Tab-separated table of C-alpha atoms and ligand atoms in Angstrom:
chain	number	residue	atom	x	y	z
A	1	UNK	CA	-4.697	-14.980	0.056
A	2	UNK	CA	-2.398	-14.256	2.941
A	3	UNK	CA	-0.290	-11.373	2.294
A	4	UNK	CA	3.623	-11.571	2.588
A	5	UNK	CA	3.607	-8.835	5.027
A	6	UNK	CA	1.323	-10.419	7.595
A	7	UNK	CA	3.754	-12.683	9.214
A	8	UNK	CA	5.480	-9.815	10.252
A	9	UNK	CA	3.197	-6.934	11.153
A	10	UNK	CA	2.980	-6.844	14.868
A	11	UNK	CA	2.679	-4.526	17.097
A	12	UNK	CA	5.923	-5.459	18.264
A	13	UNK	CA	7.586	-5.251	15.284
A	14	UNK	CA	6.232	-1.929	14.464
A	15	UNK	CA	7.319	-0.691	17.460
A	16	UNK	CA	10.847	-2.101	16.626
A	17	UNK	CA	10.806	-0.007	13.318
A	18	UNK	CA	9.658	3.060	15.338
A	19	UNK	CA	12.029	3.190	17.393
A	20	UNK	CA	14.785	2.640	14.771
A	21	UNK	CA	13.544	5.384	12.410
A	22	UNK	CA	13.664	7.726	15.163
A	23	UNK	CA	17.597	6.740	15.653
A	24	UNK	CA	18.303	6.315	12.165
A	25	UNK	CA	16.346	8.694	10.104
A	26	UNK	CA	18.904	11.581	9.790
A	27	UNK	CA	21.670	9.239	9.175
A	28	UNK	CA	19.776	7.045	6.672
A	29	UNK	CA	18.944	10.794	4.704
A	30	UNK	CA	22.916	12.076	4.889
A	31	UNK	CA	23.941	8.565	3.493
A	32	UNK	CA	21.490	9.152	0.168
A	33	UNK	CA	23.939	11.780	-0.805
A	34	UNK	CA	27.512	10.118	-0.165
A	35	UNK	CA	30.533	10.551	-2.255
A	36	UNK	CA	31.692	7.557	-4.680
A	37	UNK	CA	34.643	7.069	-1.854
A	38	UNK	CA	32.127	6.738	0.832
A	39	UNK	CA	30.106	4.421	-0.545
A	40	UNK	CA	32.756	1.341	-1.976
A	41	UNK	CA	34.697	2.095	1.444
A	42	UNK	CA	31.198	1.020	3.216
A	43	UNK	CA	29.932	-1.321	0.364
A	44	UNK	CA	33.266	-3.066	0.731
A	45	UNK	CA	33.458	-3.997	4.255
A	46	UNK	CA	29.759	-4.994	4.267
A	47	UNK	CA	30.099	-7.655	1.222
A	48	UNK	CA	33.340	-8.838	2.829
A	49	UNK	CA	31.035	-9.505	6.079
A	50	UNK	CA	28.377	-11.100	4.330
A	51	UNK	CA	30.256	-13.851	2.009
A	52	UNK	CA	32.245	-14.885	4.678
A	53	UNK	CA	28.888	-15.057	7.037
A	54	UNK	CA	27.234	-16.871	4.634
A	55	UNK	CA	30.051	-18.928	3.262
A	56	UNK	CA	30.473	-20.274	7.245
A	57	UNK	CA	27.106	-20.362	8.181
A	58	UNK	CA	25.079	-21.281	5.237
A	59	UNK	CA	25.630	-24.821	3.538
A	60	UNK	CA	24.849	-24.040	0.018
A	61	UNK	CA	27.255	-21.201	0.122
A	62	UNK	CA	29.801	-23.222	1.607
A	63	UNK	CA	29.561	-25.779	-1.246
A	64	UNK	CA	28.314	-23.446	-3.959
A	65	UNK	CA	32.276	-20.711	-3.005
A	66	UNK	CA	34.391	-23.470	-2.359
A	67	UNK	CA	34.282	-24.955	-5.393
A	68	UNK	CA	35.398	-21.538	-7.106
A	69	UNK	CA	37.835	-22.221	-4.223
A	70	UNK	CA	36.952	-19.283	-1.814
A	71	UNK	CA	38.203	-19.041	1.751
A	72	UNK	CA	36.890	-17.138	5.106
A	73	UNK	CA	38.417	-13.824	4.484
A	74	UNK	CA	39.693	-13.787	1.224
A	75	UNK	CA	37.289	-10.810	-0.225
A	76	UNK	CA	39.819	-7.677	0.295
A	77	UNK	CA	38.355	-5.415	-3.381
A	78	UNK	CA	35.665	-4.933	-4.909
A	79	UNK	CA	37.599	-6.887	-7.825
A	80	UNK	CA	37.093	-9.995	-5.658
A	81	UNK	CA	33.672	-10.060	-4.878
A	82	UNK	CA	33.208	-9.458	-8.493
A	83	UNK	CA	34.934	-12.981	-8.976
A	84	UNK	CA	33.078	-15.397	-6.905
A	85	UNK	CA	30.013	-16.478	-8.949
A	86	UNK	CA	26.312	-15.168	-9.463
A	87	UNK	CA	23.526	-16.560	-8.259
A	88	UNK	CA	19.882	-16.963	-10.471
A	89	UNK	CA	16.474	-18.540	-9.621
A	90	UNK	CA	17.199	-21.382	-11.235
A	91	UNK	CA	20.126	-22.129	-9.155
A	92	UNK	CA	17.929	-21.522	-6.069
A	93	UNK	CA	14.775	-23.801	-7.350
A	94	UNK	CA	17.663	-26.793	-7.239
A	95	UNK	CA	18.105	-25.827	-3.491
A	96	UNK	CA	16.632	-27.816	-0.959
A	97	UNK	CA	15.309	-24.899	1.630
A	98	UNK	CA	17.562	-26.788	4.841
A	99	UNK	CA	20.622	-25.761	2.710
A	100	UNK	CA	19.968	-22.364	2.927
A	101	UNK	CA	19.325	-21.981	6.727
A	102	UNK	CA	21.999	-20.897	8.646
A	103	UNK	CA	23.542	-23.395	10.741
A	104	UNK	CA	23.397	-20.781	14.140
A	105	UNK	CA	19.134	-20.118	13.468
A	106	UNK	CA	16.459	-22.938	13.736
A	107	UNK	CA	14.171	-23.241	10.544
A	108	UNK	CA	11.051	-23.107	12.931
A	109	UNK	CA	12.184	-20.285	15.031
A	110	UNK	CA	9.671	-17.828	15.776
A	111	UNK	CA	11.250	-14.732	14.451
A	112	UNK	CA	11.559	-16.091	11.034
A	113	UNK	CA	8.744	-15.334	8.635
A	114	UNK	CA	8.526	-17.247	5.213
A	115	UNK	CA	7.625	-15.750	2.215
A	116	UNK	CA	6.973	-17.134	-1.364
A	117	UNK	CA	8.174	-14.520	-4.007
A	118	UNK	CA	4.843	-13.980	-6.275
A	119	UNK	CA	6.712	-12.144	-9.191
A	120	UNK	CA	6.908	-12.241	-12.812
A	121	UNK	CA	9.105	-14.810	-13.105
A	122	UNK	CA	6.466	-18.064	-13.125
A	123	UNK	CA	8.748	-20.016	-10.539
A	124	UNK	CA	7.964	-19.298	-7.092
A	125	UNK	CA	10.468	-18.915	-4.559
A	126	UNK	CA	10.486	-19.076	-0.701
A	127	UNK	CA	12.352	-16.094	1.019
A	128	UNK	CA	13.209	-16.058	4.588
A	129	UNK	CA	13.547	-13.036	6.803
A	130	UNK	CA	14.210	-12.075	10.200
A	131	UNK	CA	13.400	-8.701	12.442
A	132	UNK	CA	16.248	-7.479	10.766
A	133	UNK	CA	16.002	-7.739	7.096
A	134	UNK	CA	12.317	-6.734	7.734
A	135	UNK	CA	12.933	-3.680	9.728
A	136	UNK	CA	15.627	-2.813	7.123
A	137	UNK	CA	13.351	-3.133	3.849
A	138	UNK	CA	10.654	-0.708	5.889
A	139	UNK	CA	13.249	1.888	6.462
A	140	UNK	CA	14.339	2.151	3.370
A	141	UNK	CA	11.073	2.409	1.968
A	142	UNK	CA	10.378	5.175	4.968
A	143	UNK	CA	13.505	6.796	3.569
A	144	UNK	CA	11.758	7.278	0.255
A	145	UNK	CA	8.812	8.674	2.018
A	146	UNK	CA	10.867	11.378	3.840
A	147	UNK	CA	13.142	12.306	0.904
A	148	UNK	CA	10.075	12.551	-1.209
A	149	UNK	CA	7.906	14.500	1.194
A	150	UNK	CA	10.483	16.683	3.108
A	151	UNK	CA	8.941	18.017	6.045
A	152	UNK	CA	5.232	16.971	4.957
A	153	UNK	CA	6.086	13.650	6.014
A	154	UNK	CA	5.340	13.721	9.336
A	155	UNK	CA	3.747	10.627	11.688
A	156	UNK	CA	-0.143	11.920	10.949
A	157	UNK	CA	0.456	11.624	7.022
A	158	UNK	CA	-1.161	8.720	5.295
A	159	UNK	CA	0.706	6.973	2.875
A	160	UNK	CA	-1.725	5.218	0.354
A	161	UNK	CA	-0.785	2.064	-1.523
A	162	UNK	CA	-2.884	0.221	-4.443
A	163	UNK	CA	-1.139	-2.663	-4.772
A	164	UNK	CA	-1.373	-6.860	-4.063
A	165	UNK	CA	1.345	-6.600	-1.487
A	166	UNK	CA	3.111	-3.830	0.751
A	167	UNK	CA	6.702	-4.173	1.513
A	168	UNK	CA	6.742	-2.095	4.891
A	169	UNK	CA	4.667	-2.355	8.176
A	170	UNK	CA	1.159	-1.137	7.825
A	171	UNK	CA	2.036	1.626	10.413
A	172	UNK	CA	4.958	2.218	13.240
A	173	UNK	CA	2.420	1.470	16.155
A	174	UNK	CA	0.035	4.086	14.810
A	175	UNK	CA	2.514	6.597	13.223
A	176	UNK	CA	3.025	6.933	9.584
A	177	UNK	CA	-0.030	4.885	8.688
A	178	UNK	CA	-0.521	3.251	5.355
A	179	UNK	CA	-3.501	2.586	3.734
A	180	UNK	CA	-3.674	-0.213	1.251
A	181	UNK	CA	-5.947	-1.467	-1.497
A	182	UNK	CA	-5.388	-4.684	-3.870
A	183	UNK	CA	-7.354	-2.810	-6.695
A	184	UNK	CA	-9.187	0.479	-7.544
A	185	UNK	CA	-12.625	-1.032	-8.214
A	186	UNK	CA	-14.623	2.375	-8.481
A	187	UNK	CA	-12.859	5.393	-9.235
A	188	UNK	CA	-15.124	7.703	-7.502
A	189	UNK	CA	-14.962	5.916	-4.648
A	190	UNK	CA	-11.133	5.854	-4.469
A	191	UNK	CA	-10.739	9.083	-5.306
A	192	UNK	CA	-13.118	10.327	-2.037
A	193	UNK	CA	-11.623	8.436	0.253
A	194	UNK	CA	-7.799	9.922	-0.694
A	195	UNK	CA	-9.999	13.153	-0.308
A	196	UNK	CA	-10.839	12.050	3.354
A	197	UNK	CA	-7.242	10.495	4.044
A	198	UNK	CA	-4.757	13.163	2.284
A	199	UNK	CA	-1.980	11.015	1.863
A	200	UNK	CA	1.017	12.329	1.276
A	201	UNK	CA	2.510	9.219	-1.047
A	202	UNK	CA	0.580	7.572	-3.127
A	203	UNK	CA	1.985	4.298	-3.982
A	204	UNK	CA	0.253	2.934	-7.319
A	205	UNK	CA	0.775	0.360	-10.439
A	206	UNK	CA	1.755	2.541	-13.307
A	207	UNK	CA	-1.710	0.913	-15.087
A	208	UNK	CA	-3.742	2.563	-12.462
A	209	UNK	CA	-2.488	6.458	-14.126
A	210	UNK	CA	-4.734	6.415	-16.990
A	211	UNK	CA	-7.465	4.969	-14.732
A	212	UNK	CA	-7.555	8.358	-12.187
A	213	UNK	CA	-7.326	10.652	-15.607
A	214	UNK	CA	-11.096	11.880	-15.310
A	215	UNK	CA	-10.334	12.956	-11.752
A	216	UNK	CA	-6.868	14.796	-12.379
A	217	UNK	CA	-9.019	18.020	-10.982
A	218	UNK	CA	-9.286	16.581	-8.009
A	219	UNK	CA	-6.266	14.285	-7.317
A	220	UNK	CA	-4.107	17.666	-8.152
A	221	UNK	CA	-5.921	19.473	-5.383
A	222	UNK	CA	-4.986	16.559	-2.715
A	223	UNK	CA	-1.263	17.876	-3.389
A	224	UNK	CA	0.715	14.715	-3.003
A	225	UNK	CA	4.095	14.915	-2.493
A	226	UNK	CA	4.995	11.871	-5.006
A	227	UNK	CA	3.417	9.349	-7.037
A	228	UNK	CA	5.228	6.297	-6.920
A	229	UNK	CA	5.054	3.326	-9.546
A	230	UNK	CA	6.629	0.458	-9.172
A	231	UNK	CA	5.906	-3.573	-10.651
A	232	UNK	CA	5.433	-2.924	-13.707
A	233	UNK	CA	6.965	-1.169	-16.808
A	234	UNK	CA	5.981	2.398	-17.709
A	235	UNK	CA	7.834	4.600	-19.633
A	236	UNK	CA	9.620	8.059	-18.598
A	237	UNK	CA	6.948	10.146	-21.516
A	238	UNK	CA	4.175	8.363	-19.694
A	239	UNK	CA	5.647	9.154	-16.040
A	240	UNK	CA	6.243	12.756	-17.210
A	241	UNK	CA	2.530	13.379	-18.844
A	242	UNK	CA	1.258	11.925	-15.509
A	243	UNK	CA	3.288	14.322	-13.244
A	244	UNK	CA	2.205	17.067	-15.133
A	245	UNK	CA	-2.055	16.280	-15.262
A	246	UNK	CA	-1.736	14.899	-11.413
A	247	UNK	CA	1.110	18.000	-10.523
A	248	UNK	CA	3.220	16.331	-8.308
A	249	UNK	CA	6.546	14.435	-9.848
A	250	UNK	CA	5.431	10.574	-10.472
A	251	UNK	CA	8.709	8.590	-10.450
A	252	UNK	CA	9.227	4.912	-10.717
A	253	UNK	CA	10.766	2.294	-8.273
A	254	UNK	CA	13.158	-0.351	-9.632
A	255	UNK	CA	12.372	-3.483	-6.867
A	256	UNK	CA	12.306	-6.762	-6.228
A	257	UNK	CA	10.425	-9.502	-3.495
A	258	UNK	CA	13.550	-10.784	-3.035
A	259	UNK	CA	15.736	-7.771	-2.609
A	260	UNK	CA	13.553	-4.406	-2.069
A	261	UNK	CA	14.039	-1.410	-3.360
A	262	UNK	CA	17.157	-1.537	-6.112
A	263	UNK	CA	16.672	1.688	-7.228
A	264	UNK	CA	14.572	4.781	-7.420
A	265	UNK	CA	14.219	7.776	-10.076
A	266	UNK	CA	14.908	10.997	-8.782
A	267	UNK	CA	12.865	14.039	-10.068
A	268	UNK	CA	15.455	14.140	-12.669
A	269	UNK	CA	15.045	11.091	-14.199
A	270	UNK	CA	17.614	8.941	-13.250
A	271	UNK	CA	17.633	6.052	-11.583
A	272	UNK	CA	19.751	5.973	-8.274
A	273	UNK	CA	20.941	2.466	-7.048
A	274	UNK	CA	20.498	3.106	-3.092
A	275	UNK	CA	24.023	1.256	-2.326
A	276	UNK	CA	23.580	0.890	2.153
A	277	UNK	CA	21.156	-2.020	2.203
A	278	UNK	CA	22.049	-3.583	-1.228
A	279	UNK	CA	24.343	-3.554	-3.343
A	280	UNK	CA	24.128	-3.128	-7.425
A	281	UNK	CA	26.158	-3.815	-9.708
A	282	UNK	CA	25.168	-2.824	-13.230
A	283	UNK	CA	27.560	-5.480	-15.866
A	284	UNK	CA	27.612	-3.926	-19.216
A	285	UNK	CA	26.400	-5.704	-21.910
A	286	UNK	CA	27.172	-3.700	-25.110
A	287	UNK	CA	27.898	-0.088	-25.285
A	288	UNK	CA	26.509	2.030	-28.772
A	289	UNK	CA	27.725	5.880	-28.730
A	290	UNK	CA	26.745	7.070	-25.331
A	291	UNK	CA	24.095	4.598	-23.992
A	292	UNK	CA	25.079	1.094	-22.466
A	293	UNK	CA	22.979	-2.005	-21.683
A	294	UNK	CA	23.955	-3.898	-18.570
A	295	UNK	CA	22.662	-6.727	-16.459
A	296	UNK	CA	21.602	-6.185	-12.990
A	297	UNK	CA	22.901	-8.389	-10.017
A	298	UNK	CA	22.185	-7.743	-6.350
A	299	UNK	CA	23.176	-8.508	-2.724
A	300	UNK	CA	21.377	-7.868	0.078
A	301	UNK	CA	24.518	-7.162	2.204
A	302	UNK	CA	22.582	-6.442	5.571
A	303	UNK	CA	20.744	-9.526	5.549
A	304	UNK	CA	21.565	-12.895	7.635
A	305	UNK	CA	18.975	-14.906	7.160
A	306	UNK	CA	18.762	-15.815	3.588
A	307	UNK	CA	21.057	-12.753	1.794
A	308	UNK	CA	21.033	-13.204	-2.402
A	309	UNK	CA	24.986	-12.783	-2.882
A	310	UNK	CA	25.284	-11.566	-6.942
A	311	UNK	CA	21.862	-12.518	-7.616
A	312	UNK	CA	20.751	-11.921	-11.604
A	313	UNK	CA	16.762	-11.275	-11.599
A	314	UNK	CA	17.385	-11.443	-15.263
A	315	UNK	CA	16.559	-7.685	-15.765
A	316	UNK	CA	17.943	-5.564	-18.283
A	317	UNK	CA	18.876	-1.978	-17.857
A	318	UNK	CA	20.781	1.415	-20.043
A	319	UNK	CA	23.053	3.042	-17.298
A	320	UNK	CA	24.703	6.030	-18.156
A	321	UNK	CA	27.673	7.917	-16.081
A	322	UNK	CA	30.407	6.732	-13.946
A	323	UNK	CA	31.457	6.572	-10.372
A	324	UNK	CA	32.339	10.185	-10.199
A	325	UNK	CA	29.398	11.532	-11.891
A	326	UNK	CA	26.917	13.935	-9.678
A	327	UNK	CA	23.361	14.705	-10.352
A	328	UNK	CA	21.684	17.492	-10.142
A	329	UNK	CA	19.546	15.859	-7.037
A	330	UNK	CA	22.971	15.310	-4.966
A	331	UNK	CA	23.574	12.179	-5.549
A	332	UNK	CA	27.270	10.109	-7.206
A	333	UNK	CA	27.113	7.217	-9.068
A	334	UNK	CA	26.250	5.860	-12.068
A	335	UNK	CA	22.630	5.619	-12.795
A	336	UNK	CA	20.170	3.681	-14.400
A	337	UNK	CA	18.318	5.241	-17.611
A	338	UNK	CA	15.585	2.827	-17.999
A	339	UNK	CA	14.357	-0.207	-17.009
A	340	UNK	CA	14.139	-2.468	-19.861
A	341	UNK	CA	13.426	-5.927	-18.903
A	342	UNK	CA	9.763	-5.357	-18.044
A	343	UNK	CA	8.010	-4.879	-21.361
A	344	UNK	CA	4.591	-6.597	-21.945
A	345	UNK	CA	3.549	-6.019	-18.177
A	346	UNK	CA	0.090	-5.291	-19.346
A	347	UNK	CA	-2.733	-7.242	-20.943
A	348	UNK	CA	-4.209	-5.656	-23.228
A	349	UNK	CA	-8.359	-6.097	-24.198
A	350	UNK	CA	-10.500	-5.417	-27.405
A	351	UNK	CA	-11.811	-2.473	-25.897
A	352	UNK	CA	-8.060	-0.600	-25.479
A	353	UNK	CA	-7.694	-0.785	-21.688
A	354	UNK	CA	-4.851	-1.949	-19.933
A	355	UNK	CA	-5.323	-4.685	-17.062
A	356	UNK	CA	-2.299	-5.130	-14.366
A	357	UNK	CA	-0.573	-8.197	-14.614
A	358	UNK	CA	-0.329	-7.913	-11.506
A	359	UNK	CA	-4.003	-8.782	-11.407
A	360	UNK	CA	-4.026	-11.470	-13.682
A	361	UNK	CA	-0.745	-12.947	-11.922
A	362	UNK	CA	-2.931	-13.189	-8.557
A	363	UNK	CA	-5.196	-14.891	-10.067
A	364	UNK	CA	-2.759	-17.478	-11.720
A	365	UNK	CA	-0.697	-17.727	-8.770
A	366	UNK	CA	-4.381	-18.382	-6.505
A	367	UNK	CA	-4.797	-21.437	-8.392
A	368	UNK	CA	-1.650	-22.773	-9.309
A	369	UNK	CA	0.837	-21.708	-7.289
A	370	UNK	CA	0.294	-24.633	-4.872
A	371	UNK	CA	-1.222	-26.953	-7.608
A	372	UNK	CA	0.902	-29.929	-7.071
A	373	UNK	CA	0.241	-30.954	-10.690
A	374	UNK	CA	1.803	-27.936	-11.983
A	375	UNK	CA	5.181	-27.190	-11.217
A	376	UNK	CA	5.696	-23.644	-13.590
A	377	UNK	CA	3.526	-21.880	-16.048
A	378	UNK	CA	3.289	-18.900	-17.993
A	379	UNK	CA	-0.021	-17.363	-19.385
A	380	UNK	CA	0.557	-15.923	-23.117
A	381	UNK	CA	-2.031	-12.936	-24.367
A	382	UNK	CA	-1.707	-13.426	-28.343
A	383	UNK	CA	-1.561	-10.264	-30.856
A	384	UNK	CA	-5.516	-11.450	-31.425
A	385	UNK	CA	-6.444	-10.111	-28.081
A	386	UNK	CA	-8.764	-12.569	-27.558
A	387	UNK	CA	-6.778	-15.971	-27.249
A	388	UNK	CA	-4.551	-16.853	-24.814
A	389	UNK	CA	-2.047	-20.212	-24.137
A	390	UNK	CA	-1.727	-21.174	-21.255
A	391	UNK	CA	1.652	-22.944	-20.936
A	392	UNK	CA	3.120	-25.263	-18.108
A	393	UNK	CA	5.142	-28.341	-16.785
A	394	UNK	CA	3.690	-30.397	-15.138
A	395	UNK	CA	1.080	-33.333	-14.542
A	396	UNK	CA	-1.486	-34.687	-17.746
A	397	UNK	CA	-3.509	-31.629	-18.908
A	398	UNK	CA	-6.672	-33.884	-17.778
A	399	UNK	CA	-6.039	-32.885	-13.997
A	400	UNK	CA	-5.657	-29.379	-14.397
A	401	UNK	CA	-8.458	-28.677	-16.337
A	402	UNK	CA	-10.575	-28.059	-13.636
A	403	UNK	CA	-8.319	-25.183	-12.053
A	404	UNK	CA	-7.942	-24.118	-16.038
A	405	UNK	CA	-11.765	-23.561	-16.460
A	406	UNK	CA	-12.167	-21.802	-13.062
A	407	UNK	CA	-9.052	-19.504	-13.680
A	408	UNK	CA	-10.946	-18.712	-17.639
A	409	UNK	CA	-13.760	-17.413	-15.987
A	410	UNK	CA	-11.940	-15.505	-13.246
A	411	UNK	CA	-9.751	-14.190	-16.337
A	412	UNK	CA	-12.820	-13.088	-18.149
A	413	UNK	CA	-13.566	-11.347	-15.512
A	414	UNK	CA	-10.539	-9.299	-14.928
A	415	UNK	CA	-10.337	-8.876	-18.710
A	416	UNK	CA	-14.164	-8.108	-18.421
A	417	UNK	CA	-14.665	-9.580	-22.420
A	418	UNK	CA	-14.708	-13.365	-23.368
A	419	UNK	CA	-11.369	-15.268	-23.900
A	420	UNK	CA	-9.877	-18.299	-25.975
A	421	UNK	CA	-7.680	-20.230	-23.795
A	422	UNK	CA	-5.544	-23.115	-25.445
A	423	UNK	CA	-3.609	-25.333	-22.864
A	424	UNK	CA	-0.322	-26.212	-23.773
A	425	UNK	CA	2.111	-28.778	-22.002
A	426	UNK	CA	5.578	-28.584	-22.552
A	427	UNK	CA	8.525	-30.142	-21.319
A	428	UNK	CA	10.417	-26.931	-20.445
A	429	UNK	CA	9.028	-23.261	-20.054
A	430	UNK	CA	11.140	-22.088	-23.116
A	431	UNK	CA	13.625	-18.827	-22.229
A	432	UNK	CA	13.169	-15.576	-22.989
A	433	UNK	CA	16.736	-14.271	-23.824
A	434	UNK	CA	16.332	-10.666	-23.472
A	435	UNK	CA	13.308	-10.380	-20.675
A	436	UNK	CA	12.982	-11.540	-17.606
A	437	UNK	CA	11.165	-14.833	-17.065
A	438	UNK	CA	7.653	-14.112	-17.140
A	439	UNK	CA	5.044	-15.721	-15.881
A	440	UNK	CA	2.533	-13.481	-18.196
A	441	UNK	CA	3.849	-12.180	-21.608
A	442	UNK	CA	1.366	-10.149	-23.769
A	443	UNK	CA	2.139	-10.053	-27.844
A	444	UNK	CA	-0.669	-7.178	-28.408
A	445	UNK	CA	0.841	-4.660	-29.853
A	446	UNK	CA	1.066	-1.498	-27.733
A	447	UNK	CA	-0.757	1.755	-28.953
A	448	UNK	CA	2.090	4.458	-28.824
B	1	LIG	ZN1	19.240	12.299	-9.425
């Protein structure tokens, strides 16, 4: 499997990002902590940039705003950004990819790096970046690392990442390496080699937690400055039992493929939208007492190749606060309580453990991602455990079973006990109203 980072992890590149960190870094930190004035003032007069750049430039934006009757410089508030319309995956699958290349770059130019979008969501989606948008996802995952680690972080550190894909360069030409692994396949092992490596940030699937338990001794004593989750769901209790056996604060990251990092918990629990690269807008939904639900949409406002302008991932989210409000970790803004539209990331087997969908969703996306036979699928994990349904669009079952019966035993595998799997063929993946799209749902029910 080639990973989505490969395209664009040169030695060039790296050097690129190096050299901008070193420029950027304190500026990047003092921005974390700007007032509610500070930020719309800058939030505005990036949007404004990037609608009109993309309404000029880029031909399904030009058709997609002037129908809603937009014009080249008509985006003076906040209040009209919020008017031109969203922008969903379904939208995008009806996109032919020429349509969303701008008119000034060439679609085989060397400094553009493709990317399919491997996510929950069952529908895959091609995502196309430049230096730019690349350098500016590392740095603000580099920005985590610093804010995190405070002086610790420093260009010798490790950072160590368990996880199918890394969203930053695998080191700045030899500074600030990170260390990554698709899967913790023997404990022990892991656990001596962070021994040898003393990160300083662990990067880790929230499933992997339970797996380090019988080592808490030991991963304690490595004193990481953070524990960051991220991909899946896990819940504040578990994030807060965690910090407490492992010592060090483990705090979740809200991101997407197609946007980056949305948002990240500070050590008091909140989520904080980080507003310079992206911006968030949190819609509410309902309101009950003091908690509100809201939908998420996005826009990458710094990027030029292929930016997501009010792009719904289909997430669901509480918020709490307002503009004004101040946390105790220095930053303004309203904040986001909890994730809520990643439930049922997790399988579940007969013997209680927890496998990553992640895992499972490499699998499924290794076979039929490309399958031309198969154009979108979800796996289902019934309450049983044990039997699964394997749902799709696509071509007569006859010339996918194959694929199916080399994907059951690679899912037996994973699952590591034996599995019913019924093939279903339908004519349309049927909605989930409240969740995400998923391309893996589990119906076990969860202990606790
Ligand atoms: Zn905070």
């Amino acid at each position: 499997m080639t990973l989505q980072e490969d395209c664009y992890d040169t030695l060039d590149i790296q050097r690129h990002i190096r050299r901008r960190w070193h420029q950027e870094r304190d500026t990047l930190i003092a921005r974390s902590y700007w007032t509610d004035a500070q930020k719309k003032e800058y939030v505005l007069q990036h949007l404004a940039g990037v609608v009109d750049y993309a309404f000029n430039q880029i031909p399904f934006y030009h058709e997609y705003y002037k129908a809603s009757g937009y014009e080249t410089g008509a985006l003076r508030s906040l209040a009209d950004f919020e008017s031109i319309p969203t922008l969903d995956k379904n939208i995008l699958r009806s996109v032919q990819t020429k349509d969303f290349i701008p008119r000034s770059l060439a679609a085989e130019a060397p400094e553009m790096f493709w990317s399919s979008t491997s996510g929950s969501s069952g529908v895959a989606l091609s995502i196309l970046s430049d230096l730019d948008s690349v350098s500016d996802n590392s740095l603000t995952y580099y920005r985590m690392f610093q804010r995190l680690s405070g002086p610790a972080f420093s260009a010798d550190r490790w950072i160590y990442n368990i996880h199918h894909i890394r969203s930053w360069v695998s080191s700045m030409s030899g500074d600030y390496p990170t260390f990554t692994l698709n899967d913790i396949a023997d404990v022990e092992q892991f656990v001596l080699h962070m021994e040898l490596l003393r990160p300083v940030i662990l990067n880790i699937l929230p499933s992997y937690l339970p797996v380090m338990e019988p080592y808490a001794r030991r991963i304690a004593q490595l004193q990481l400055k953070a524990i960051i989750t991220n991909s899946e769901a896990s819940s504040r209790h578990e994030r807060e039992h965690y910090s407490s056996i492992y010592q060090t604060p483990v705090l979740d990251e809200y991101s997407s493929e197609e946007i980056g990092i949305i948002a990240l918990e500070c050590p008091y629990r909140h989520y904080h939208p980080e507003f310079d690269f992206a911006h968030v807008e949190l819609k509410d939904l309902s309101r009950t007492g003091s908690s509100a639900l809201a939908t998420v949409y996005c826009t990458d406002f710094m990027c030029r190749t292929m930016p997501f302008i009010r792009y719904d991932h289909g997430d669901i989210v509480s918020v709490a606060g307002n503009d004004s409000s101040l946390c105790k970790c220095g930053k303004h803004g309203r904040t986001i309580e909890r994730v809520e539209g990643r439930k049922d990331d997790c399988l579940q087997t007969t013997g209680n453990h927890y496998v990553p969908a992640a895992a499972v969703t490499n699998a499924l996306d290794s076979f039929f991602n490309a399958d031309p036979n198969v154009s979108s699928f979800r796996l289902i994990q019934r309450a049983t455990l044990i039997d699964f349904v394997f749902m799709y669009t696509g071509a007569d079952t006859e010339q996918i079973s194959p694929s199916l019966r080399a994907f059951l035993v690679q899912l037996q595998t994973l699952l590591k006990m034996p599995v019913q799997l019924k093939i279903e063929r339908v004519a349309a993946l049927p909605d989930t109203s409240s969740y995400k799209r998923k391309k893996i749902i589990s119906e076990a029910r969860k202990n606790g």
